[in-house]
Each structure stands twice: as structure tokens, then as C-alpha cells.
mmCIF file of C-alpha atoms and ligand atoms in Angstrom:
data_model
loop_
_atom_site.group_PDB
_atom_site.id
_atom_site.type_symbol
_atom_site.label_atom_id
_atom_site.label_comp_id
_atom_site.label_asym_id
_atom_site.label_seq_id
_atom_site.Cartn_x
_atom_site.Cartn_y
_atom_site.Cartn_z
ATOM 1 C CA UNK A 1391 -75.659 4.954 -3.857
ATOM 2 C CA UNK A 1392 -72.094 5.950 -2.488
ATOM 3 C CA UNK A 1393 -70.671 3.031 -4.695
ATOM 4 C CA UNK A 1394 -71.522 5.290 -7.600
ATOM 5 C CA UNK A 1395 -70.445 8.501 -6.191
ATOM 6 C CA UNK A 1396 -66.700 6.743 -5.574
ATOM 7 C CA UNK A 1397 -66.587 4.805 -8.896
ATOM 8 C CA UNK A 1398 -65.022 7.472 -11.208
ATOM 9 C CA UNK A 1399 -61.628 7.545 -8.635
ATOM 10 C CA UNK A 1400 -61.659 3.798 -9.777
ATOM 11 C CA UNK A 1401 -60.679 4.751 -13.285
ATOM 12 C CA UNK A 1402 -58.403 7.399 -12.907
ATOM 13 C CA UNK A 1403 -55.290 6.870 -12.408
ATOM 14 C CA UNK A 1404 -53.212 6.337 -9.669
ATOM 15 C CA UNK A 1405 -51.378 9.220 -8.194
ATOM 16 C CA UNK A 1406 -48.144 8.597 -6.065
ATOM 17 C CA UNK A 1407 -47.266 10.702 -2.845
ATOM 18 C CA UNK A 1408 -45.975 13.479 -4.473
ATOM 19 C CA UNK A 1409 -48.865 14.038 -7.220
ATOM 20 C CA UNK A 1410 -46.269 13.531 -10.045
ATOM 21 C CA UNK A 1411 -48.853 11.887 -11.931
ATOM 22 C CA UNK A 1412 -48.867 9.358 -14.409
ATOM 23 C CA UNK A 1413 -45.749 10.052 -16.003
ATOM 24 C CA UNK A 1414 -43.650 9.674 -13.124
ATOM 25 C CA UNK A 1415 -41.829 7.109 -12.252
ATOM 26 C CA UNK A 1416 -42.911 3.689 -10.384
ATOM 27 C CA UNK A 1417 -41.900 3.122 -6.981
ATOM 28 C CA UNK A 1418 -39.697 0.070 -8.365
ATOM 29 C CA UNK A 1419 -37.390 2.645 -10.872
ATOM 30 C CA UNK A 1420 -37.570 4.968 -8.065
ATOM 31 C CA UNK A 1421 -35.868 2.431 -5.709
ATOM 32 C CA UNK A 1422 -33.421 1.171 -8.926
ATOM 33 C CA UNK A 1423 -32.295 4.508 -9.922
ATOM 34 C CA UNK A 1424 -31.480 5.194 -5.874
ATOM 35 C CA UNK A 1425 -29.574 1.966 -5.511
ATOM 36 C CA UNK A 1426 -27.682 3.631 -8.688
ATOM 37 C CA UNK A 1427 -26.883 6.115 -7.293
ATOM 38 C CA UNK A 1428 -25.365 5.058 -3.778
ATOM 39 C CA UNK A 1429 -23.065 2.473 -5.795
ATOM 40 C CA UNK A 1430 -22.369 5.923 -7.888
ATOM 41 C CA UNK A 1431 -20.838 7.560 -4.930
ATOM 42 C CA UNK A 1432 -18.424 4.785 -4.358
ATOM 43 C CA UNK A 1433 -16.629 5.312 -7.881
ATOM 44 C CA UNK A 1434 -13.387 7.126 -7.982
ATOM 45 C CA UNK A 1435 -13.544 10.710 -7.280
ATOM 46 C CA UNK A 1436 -11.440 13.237 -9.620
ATOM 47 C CA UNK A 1437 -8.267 14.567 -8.661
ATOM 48 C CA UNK A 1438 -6.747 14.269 -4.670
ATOM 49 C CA UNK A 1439 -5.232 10.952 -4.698
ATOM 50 C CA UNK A 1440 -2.234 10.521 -6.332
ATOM 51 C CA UNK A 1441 -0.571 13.560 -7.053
ATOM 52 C CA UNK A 1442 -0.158 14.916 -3.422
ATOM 53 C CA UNK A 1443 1.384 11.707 -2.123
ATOM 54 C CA UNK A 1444 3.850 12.612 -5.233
ATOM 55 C CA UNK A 1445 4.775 15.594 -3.949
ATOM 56 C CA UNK A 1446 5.488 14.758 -0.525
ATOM 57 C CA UNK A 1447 8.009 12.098 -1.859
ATOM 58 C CA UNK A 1448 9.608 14.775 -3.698
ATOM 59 C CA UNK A 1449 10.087 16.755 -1.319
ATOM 60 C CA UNK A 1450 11.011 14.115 1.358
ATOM 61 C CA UNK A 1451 13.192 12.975 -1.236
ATOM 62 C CA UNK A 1452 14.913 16.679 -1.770
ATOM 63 C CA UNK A 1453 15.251 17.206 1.724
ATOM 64 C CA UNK A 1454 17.077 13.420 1.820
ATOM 65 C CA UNK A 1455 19.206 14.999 -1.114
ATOM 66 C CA UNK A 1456 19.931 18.429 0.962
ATOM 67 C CA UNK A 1457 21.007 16.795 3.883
ATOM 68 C CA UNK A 1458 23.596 14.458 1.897
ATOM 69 C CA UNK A 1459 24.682 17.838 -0.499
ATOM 70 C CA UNK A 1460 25.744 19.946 3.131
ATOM 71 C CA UNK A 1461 27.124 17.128 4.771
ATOM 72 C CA UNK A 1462 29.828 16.574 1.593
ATOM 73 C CA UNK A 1463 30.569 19.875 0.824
ATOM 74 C CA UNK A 1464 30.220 22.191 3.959
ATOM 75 C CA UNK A 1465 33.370 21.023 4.839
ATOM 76 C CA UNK A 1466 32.568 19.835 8.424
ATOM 77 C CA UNK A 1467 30.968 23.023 9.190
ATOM 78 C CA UNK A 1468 34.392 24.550 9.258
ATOM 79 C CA UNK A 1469 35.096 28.248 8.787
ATOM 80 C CA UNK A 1470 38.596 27.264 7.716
ATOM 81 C CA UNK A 1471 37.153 25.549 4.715
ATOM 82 C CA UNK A 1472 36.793 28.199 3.163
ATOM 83 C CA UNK A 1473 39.942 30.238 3.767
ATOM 84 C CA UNK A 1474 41.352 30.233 -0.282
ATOM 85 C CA UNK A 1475 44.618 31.484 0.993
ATOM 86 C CA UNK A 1476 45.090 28.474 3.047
ATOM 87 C CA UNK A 1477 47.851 26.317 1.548
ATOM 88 C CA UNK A 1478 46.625 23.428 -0.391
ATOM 89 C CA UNK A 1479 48.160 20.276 0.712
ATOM 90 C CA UNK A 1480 49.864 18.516 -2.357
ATOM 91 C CA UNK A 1481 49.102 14.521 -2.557
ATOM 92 C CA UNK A 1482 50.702 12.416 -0.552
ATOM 93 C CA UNK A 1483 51.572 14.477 2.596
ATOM 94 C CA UNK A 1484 54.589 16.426 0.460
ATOM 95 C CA UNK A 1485 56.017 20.187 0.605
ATOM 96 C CA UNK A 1486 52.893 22.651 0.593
ATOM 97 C CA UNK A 1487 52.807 24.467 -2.941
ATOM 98 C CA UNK A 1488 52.265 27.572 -3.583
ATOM 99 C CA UNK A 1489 50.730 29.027 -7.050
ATOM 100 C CA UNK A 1490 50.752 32.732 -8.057
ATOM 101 C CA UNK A 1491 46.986 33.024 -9.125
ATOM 102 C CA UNK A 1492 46.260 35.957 -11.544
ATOM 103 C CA UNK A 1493 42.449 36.235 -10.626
ATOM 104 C CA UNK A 1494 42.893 36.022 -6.833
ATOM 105 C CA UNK A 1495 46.088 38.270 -7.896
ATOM 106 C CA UNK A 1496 43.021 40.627 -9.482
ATOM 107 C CA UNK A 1497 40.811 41.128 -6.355
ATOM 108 C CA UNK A 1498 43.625 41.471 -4.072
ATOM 109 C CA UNK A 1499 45.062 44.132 -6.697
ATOM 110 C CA UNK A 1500 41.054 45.934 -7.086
ATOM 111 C CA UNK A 1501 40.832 45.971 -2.968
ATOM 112 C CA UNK A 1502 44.536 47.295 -2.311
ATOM 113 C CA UNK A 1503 46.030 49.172 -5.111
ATOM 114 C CA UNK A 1504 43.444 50.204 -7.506
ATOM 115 C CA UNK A 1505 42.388 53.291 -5.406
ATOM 116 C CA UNK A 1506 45.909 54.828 -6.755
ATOM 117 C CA UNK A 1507 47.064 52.758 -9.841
ATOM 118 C CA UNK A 1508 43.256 52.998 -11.163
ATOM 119 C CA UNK A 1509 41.893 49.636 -12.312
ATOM 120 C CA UNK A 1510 43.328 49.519 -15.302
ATOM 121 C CA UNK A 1511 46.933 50.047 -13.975
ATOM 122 C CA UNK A 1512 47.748 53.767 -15.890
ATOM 123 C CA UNK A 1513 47.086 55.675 -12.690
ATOM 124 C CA UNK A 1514 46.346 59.227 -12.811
ATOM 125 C CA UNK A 1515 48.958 61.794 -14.565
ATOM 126 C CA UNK A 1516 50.698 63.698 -12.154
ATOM 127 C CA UNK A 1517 49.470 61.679 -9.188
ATOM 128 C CA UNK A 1518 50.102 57.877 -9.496
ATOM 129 C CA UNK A 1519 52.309 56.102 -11.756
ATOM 130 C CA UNK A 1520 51.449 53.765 -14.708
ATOM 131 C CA UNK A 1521 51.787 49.865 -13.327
ATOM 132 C CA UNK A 1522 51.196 48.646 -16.700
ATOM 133 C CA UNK A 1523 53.986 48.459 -18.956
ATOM 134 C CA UNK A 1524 56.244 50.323 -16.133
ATOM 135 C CA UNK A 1525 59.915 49.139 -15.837
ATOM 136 C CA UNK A 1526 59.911 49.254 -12.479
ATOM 137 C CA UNK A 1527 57.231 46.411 -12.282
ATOM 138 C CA UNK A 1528 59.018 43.866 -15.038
ATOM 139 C CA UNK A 1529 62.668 42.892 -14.242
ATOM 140 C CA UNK A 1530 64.008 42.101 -10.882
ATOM 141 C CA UNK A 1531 60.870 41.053 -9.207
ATOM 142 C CA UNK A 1532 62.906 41.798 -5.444
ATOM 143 C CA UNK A 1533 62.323 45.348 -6.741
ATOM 144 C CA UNK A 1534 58.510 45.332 -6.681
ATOM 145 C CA UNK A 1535 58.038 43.446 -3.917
ATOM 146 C CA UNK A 1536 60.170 46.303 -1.793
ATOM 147 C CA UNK A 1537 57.621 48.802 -2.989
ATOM 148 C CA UNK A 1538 54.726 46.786 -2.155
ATOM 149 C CA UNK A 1539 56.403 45.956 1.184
ATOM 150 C CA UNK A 1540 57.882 49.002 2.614
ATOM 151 C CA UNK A 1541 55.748 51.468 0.159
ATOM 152 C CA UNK A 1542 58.255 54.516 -1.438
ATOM 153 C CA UNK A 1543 58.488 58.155 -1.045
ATOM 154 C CA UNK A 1544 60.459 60.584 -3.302
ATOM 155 C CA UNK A 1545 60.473 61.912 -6.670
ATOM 156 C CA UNK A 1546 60.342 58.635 -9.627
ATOM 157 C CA UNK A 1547 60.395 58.422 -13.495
ATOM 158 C CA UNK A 1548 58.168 56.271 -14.788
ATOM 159 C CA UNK A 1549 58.112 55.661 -18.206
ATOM 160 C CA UNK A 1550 59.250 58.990 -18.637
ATOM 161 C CA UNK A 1551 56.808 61.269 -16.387
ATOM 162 C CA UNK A 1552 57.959 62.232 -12.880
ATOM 163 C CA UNK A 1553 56.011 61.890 -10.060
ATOM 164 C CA UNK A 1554 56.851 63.029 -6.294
ATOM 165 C CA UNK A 1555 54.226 61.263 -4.181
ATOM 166 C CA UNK A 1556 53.784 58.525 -0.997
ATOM 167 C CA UNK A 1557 52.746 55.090 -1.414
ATOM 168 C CA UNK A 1558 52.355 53.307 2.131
ATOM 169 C CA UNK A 1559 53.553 50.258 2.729
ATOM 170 C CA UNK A 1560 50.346 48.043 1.703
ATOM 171 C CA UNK A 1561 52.113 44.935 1.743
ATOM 172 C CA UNK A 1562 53.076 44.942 5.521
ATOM 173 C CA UNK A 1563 49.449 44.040 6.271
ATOM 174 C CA UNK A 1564 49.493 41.344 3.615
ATOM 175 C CA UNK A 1565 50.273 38.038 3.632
ATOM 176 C CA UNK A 1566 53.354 36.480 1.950
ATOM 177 C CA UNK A 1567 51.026 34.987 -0.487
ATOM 178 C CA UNK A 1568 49.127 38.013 -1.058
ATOM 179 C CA UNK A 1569 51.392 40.048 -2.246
ATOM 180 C CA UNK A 1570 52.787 37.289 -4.254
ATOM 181 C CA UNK A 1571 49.282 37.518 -5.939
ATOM 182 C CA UNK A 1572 49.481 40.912 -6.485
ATOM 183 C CA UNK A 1573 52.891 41.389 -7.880
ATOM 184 C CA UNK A 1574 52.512 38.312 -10.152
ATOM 185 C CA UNK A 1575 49.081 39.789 -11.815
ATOM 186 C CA UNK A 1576 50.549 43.082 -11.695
ATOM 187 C CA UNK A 1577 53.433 41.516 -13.891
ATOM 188 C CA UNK A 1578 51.354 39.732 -16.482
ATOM 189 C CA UNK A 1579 47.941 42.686 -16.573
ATOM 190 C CA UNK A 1580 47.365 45.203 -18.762
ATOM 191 C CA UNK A 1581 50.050 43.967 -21.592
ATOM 192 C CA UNK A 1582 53.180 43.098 -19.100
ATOM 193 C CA UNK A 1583 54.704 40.039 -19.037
ATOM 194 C CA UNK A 1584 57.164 38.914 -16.630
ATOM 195 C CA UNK A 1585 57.625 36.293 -14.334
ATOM 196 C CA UNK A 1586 55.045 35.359 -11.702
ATOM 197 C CA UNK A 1587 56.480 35.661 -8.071
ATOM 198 C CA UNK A 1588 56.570 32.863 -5.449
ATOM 199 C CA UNK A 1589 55.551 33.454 -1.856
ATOM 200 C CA UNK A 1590 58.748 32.330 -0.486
ATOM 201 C CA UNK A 1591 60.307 35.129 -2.734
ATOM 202 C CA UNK A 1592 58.066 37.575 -0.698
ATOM 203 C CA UNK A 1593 58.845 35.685 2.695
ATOM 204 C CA UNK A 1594 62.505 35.969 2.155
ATOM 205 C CA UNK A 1595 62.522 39.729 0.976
ATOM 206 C CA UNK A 1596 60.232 40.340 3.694
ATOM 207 C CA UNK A 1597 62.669 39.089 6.545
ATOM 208 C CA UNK A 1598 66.075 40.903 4.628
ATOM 209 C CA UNK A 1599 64.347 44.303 5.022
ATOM 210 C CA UNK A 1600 62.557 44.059 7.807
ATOM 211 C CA UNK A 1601 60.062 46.763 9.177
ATOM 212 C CA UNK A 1602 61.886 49.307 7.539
ATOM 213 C CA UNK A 1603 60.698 52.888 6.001
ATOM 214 C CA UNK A 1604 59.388 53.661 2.674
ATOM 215 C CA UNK A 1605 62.378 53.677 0.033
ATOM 216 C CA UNK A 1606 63.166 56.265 -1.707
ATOM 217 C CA UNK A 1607 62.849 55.457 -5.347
ATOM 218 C CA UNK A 1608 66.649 56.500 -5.763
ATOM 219 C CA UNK A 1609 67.835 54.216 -3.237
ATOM 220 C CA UNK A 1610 65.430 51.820 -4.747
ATOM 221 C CA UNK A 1611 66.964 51.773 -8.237
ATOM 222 C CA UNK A 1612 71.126 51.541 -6.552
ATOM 223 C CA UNK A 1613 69.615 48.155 -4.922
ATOM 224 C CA UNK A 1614 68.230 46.846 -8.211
ATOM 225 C CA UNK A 1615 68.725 49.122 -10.934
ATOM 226 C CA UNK A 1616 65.774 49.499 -13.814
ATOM 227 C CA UNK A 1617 66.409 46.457 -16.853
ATOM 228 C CA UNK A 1618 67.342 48.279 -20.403
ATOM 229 C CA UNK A 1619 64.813 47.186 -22.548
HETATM 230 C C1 HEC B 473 47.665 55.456 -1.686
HETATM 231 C C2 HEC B 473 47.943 55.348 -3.088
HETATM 232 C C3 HEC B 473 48.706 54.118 -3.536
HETATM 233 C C4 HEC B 473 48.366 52.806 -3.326
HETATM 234 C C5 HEC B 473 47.173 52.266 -2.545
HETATM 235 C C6 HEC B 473 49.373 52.029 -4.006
HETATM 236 N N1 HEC B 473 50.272 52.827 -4.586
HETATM 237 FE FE1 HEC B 473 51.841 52.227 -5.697
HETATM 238 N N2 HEC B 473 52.452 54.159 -5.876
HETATM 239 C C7 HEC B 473 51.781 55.260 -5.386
HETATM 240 C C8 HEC B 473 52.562 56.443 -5.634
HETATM 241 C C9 HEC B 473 52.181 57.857 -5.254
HETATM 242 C C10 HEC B 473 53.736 56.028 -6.246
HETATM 243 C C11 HEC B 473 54.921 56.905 -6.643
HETATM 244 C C12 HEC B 473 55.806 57.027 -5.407
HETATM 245 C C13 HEC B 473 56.779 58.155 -5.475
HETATM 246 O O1 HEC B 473 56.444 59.184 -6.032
HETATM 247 O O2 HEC B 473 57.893 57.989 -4.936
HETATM 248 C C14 HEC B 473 53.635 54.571 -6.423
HETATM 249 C C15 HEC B 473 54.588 53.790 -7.056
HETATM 250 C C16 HEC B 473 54.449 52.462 -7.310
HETATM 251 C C17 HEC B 473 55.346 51.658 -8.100
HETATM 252 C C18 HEC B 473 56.629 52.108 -8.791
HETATM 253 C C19 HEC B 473 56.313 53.045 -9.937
HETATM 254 C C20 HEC B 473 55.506 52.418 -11.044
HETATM 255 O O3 HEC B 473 54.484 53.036 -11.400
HETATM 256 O O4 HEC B 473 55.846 51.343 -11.539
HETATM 257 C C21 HEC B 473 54.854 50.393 -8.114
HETATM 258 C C22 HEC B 473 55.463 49.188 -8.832
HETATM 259 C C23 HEC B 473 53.651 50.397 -7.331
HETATM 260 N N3 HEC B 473 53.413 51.661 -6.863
HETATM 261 C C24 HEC B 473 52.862 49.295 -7.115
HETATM 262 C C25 HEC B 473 51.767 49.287 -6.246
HETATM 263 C C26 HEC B 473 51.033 48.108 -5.909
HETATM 264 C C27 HEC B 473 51.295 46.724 -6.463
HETATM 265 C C28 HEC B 473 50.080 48.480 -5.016
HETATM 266 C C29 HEC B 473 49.080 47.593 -4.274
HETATM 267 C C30 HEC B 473 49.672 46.564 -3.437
HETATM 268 C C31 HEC B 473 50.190 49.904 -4.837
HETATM 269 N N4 HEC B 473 51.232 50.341 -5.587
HETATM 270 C C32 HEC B 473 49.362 50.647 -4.038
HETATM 271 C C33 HEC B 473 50.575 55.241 -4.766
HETATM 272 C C34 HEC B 473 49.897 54.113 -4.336
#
């Protein structure tokens, strides 16, 4: 009787490849939830798509605005660009204008005079004269720009204290406009106020004296004596 022997397997039931049993799924949900999946795959992924692209515009697009910012303002690539003391062209081709500039006045004054006169213009007792509210800097401006130019040596009053030192003459290195800088910030700093002083002022004192010596302060004051207050 083998019939007999085999017919309990009859009745049990089926088990699939894997021995899951009769809970697990049919070979039909199988192949459905598979099918799900591989259309699953297909669906948009998270993240990587848009906002790289993004960024590569911006920076394309910064780059596009870099290139357009030098080529305007780099002035051609031109060291001479940037020269402030070059004279500015007025419009329409006239006479080139100068303009006494109290903060370019400032650096020039920090970098060439401020060793001696100190920063803030009282210089040191017993050394270096006062600059600020000094006689010899208000009034007849052909007076500073002497000093500055040709530098003085000798004894000097100012503002009542004597001094007997050596200034050199700084403003034979400088330009006209330079010193016209200078002696118009040294005129208005530190609580003076007298008139600013044109380049061609400088340019024309410059060429009367020449390359002289330092002045003595004496000989100084008979040229252009000190204003009473
Ligand atoms: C190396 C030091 C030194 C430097 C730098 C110097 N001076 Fe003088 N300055 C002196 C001395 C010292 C005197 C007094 C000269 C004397 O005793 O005859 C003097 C005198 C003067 C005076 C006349 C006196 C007064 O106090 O008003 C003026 C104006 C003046 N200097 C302006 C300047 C200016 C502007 C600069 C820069 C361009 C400058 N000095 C740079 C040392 C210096």
C-alpha cells in the first residue's frame, strides 16, 4: 500500500521553496510586490538635482559679474590710475584744477612732519615748535611754504618759547601739490584757520628761491614779517 503511506503529504499543506510555510506569501504577491518595487526605484530620488545646477549658475553668473566689475573700474590695467596726485582733468578739456585736500593734506603731514611737530602739531618743548596755533603758520602763506621748502636753521620764537634747532628742507622732495597739501591742513588742523594754499603758489615760490639753504628764522621774518594778531 504505498498510496497510503504518501496520502497524509496530500493534506498538508503546500510548502514553497523556501519552507516559509503557509503564511507566506503566494508566488502571484511575490511577483506583484517585485513589480512594485522596480517601478519604486524609478521615483524621484531625494536631494542632488536641483540645487547643484543652482550653484553652478551662481557662480558662473559671479564670475560673469567679476569679469564686467575689473574691466570698469581697473582702469585699463593702468598703474597711473591710481596715482591721486595726478591732476584731475576738469570737464570739457579746460585748465587742470587743483584742490588743497585736508585729508590727503593729513597723510602727507603724518608721513613727513609728524616725526618732529608730533601728530597733533604741539611738538615737543624745547625741541620742535608748536604748528598749531603758531603765527608763523597763519598769515602770509609764502612764509610757510619757505620753511617747508628750504627747511630753517637758527634760534625762533614761537608762541613765546625759543627754540634753536634744524628742520631740513622736506619740501624739496615734494611735489608742488604736496606741499600745498601739507601747508593747507597745517593751516586749518588743530584749531588754525587760514587760507588753504594753491599749488601754483608753491610752484611759483619754489622757482623765486630756488635750491637755496635753510633760512634762518630772522631772515625769514625781514622777508615776511609775523601778522599782529
Ligand atoms: C626733523 C624734524 C622736523 C621735521 C621732519 C619738520 N620740522 Fe618743522 N621744524 C623743526 C624744527 C627744529 C623747527 C625750528 C627751527 C629752528 O629752530 O630754527 C621747525 C620749525 C617749523 C616751522 C616754524 C615754527 C613753527 O613752529 O611754526 C614750521 C611752520 C614748520 N616747522 C613746519 C613743518 C612742516 C609743515 C613740516 C613737514 C613738511 C615740518 N615742519 C617738518 C623740525 C622739523
Amino acid at each position: 500500500m504505498n498510496d497510503r503511506n504518501r496520502h497524509p503529504d496530500h493534506n498538508r499543506p503546500r510548502r514553497g521553496p523556501s519552507g516559509a510555510g503557509s503564511e507566506g506569501p503566494s508566488d502571484g504577491r511575490l511577483v506583484e510586490a517585485h513589480s512594485q518595487l522596480s517601478r519604486d526605484k524609478d521615483e524621484p530620488a531625494e536631494g542632488f538635482s536641483l540645487t547643484p545646477i543652482f550653484i553652478v549658475f551662481l557662480f558662473c553668473a559671479f564670475g560673469f559679474w567679476a569679469g564686467l566689475y575689473l574691466t570698469r573700474n581697473s582702469g585699463g590695467f593702468s598703474a597711473g590710475a591710481f596715482d591721486l596726485d595726478a591732476p584731475k582733468a576738469v570737464v570739457a578739456g579746460g585748465p587742470v584744477a587743483f584742490e588743497p585736500d585736508i585729508a590727503k593734506g593729513e597723510q602727507l603731514f603724518l608721513a613727513n612732519c609728524a616725526a618732529c611737530h608730533q601728530p597733533t602739531g604741539l611738538g615737543l618743548p624745547g625741541a620742535f615748535p608748536p604748528l598749531a596755533k603758531s603765527a608763523w603758520v597763519a598769515g602770509a602763506e609764502e612764509r610757510l611754504i619757505k620753511a617747508i621748502l628750504a627747511g630753517l636753521a637758527g634760534e625762533i620764537e614761537v608762541n613765546g618759547a625759543k627754540y634753536n634747532g634744524n628742520m631740513p628742507n622736506i619740501g624739496a622732495n615734494l611735489k608742488d601739490a604736496q606741499v600745498a597739501h601739507i601747508a593747507t591742513y597745517v593751516r586749518q588742523a588743530w584749531g588754525n584757520a587760514a587760507e588753504p594754499v594753491m599749488d601754483a603758489k608753491v610752484a611759483e615760490v619754489r622757482k623765486a628761491i630756488g635750491n637755496r639753504a635753510q633760512y634762518n628764522p630772522a631772515e625769514l621774518l625781514k622777508e615776511h614779517p609775523l601778522e599782529s594778531k
